[in-house]
CSV table of C-alpha atoms in Angstrom, one decimal:
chain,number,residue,atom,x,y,z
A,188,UNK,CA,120.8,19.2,149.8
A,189,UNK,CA,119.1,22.6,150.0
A,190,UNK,CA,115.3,23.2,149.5
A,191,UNK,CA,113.6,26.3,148.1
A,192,UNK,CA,112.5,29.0,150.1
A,193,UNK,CA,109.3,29.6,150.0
A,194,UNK,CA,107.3,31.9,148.1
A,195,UNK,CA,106.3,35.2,150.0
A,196,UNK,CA,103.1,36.0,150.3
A,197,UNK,CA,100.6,39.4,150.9
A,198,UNK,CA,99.5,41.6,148.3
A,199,UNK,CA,102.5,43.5,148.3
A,200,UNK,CA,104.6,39.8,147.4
A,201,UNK,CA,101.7,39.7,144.4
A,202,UNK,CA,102.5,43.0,143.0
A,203,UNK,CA,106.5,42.6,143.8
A,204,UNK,CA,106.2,39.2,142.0
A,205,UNK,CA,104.0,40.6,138.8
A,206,UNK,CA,106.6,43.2,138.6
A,207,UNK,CA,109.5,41.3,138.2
A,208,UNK,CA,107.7,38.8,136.2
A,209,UNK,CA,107.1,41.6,133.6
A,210,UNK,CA,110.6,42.7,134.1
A,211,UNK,CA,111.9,39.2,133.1
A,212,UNK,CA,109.9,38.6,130.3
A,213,UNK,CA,110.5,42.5,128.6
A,214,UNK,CA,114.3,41.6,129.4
A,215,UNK,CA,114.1,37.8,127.9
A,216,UNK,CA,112.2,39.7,124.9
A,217,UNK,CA,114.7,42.4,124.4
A,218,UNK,CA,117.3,39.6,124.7
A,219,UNK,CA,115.6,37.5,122.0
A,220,UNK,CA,115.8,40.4,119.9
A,221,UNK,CA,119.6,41.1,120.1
A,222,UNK,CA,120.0,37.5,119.8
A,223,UNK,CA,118.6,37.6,116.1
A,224,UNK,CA,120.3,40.5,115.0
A,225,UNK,CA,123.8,38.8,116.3
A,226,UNK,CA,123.1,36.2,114.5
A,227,UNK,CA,122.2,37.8,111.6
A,228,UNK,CA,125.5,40.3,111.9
A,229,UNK,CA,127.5,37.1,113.0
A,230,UNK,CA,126.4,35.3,109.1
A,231,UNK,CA,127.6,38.4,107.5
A,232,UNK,CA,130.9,38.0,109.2
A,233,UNK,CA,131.9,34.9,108.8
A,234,UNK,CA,130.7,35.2,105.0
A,235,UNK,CA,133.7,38.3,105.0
A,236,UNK,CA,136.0,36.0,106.8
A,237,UNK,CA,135.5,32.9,104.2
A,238,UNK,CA,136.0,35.9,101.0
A,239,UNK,CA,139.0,37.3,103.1
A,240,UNK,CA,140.5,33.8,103.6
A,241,UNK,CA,140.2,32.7,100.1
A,242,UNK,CA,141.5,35.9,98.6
A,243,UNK,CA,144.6,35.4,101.3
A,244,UNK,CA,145.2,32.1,100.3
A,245,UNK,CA,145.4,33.0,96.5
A,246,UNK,CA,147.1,35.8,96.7
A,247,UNK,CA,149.6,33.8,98.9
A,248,UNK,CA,150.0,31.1,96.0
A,249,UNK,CA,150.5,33.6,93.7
A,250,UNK,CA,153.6,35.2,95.4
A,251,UNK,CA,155.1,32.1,96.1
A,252,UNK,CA,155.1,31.2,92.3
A,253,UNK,CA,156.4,34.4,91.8
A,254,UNK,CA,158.9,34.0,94.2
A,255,UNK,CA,159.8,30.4,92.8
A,256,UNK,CA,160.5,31.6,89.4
A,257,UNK,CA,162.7,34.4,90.6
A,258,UNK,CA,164.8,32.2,92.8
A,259,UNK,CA,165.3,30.1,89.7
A,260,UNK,CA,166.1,32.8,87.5
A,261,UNK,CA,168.7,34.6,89.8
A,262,UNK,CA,169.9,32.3,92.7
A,263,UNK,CA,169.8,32.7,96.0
A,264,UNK,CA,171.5,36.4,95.7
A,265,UNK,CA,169.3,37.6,94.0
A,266,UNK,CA,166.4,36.7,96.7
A,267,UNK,CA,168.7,38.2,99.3
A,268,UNK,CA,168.7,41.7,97.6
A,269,UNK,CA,164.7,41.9,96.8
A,270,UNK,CA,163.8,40.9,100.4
A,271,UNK,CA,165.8,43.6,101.8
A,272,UNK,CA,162.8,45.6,103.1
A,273,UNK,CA,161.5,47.3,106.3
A,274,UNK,CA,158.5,45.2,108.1
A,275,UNK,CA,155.2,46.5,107.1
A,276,UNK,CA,152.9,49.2,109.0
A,277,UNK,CA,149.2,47.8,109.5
A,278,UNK,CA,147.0,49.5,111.7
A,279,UNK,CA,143.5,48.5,112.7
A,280,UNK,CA,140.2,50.5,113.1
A,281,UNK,CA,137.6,49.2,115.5
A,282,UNK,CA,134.3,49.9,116.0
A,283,UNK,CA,131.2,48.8,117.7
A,284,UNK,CA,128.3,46.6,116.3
A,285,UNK,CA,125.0,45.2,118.6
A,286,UNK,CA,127.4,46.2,121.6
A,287,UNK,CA,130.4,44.8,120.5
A,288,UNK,CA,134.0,45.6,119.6
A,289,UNK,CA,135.7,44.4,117.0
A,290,UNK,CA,138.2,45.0,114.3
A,291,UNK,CA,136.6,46.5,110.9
A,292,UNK,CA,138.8,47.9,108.8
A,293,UNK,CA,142.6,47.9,108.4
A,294,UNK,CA,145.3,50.3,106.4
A,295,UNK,CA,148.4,49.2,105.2
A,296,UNK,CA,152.1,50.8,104.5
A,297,UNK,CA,154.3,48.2,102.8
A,298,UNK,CA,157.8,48.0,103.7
A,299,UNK,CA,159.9,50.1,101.4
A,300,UNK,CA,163.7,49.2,100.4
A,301,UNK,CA,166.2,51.8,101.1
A,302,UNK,CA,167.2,53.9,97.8
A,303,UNK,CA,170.8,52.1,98.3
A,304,UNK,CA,169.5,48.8,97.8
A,305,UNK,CA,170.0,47.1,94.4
A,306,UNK,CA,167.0,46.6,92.4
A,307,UNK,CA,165.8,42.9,92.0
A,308,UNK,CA,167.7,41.1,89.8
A,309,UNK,CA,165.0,40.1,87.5
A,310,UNK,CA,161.1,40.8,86.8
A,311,UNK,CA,159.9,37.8,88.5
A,312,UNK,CA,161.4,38.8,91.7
A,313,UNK,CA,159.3,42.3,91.1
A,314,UNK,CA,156.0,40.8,91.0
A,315,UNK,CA,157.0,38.4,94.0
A,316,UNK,CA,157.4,41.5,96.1
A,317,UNK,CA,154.2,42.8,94.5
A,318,UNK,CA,152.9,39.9,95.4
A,319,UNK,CA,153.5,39.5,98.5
A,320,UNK,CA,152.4,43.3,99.6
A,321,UNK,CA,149.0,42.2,98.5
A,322,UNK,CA,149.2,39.3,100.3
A,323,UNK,CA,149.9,41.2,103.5
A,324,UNK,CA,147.3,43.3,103.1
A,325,UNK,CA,144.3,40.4,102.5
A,326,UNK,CA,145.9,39.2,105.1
A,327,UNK,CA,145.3,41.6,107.7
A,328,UNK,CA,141.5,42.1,106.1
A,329,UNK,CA,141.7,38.5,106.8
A,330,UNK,CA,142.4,38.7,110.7
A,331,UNK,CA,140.5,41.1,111.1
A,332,UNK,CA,137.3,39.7,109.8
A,333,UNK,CA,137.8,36.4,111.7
A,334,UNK,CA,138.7,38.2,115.2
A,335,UNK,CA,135.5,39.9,114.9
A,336,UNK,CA,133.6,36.8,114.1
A,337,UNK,CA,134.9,35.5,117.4
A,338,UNK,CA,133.9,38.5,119.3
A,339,UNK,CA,130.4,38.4,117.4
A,340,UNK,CA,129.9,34.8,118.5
A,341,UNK,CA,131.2,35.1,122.0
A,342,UNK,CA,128.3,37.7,122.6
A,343,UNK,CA,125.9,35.7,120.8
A,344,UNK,CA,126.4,32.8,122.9
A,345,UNK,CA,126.6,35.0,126.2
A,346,UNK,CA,123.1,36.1,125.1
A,347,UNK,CA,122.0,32.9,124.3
A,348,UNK,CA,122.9,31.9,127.9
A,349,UNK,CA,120.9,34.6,129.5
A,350,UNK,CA,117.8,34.2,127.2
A,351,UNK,CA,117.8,30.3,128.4
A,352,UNK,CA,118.5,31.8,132.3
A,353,UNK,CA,115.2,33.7,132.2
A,354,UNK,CA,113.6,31.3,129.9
A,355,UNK,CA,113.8,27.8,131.7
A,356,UNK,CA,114.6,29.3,135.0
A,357,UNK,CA,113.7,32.9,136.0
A,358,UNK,CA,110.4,33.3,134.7
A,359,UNK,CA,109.4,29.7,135.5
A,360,UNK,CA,109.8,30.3,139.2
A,361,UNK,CA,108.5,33.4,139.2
A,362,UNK,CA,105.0,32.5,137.4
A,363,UNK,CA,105.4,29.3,139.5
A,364,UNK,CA,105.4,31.5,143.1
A,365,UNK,CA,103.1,34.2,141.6
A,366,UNK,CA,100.4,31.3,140.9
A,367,UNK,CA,101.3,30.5,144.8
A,368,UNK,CA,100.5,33.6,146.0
A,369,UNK,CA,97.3,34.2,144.4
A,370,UNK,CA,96.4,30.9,145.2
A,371,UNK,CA,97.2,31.7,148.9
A,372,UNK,CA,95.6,35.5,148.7
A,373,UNK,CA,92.0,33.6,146.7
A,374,UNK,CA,92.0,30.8,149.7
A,375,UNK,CA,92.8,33.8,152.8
A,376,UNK,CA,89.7,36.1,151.0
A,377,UNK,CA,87.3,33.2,150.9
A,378,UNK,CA,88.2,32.2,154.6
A,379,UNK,CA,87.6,35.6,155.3
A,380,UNK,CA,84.2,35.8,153.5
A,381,UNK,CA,83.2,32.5,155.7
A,382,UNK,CA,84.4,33.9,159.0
A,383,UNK,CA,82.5,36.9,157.8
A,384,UNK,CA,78.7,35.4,157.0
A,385,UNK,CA,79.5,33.2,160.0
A,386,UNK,CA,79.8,36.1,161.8
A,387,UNK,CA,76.8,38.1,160.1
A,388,UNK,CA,75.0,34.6,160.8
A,389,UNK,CA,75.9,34.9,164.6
A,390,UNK,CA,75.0,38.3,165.0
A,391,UNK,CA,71.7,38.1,163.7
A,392,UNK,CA,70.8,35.2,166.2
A,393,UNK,CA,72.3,36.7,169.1
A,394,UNK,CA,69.6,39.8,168.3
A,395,UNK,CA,66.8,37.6,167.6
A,396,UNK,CA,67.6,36.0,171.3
């Protein structure tokens, strides 16, 4: 087991030690700060991830009706023929919020059929595919609100790690060796004023003699 060094001590350890006390407590302060406003953002965010989800998950019901209906108007062939599309194009823009990085908006390019392909082979199969591009698209809205509610609360709890750091442990130790110091600086200056009058004391006697 390992025991604590002890405090410095001098003047020069006083001012050192008020220093970085103030430096600690501006930075725990400033931390604090940043702290609320992530949270805050962080609320926002997982408000637009809950809206995202629940407009992905309806519009993911209502292409698999869609899609129901059309396989049980055409058959099987008929599905075959509608789903033959090229994957979809989504691409992603990021940008930076309280320090952080995270998906904001996204932009995308359905799959198109080639102009050889047959049309579906009924009306329900059209709004399936309709259905199903919007779907895609909430869907991606969808990621990207919930990755950056991950990266938003990540920070926050990094944050919240350093504000308890210099809370509980930092400034503690450094009020706790300042108060040592001045303690030690206020007992060396009253010695000093003892040895001093003792001195003064001495002096006069030895010229009375």
């Amino acid at each position: 087991m390992t025991t604590a060094a002890p405090p410095p001590v001098g003047r020069a350890a006083r001012l050192r030690l008020r220093r970085s006390l103030q430096v600690a407590t501006r930075g725990a302060d400033l931390l604090d700060r940043q702290l609320h406003l992530l949270r805050t953002e962080l609320a926002d965010l997982r408000r637009a991830e809950a809206t995202a989800r629940d407009e992905w998950e309806a519009r993911v019901r209502e292409a698999e009706t869609w899609l129901l209906r059309g396989l049980l108007l055409g058959g099987e062939n008929a599905l075959r023929t509608a789903s033959r599309v090229s994957a979809a194009d989504i691409t992603v823009e990021w940008e930076d919020t309280l320090g952080v990085r995270h998906p904001a908006r996204t932009a995308v390019s359905p799959g198109t059929a080639a102009a050889s392909n047959a049309a579906p082979g009924n009306t329900a199969l059209v709004h399936a595919r309709t259905a199903y591009r919007a779907a895609v698209a909430t869907a991606a809205r969808y990621g990207a609100a919930a990755t950056a509610s991950r990266l938003v609360e990540v920070r926050m709890r990094t944050t919240l790690v350093r504000v308890r750091a210099l809370r509980r442990h930092r400034i503690p130790r450094l009020q706790q060796d300042l108060t040592a110091v001045e303690l030690a600086l206020e007992q060396s200056e009253h010695e000093d004023a003892v040895r001093r009058r003792w001195a003064a004391r001495r002096g006069g006697a030895d010229t009375r003699g």
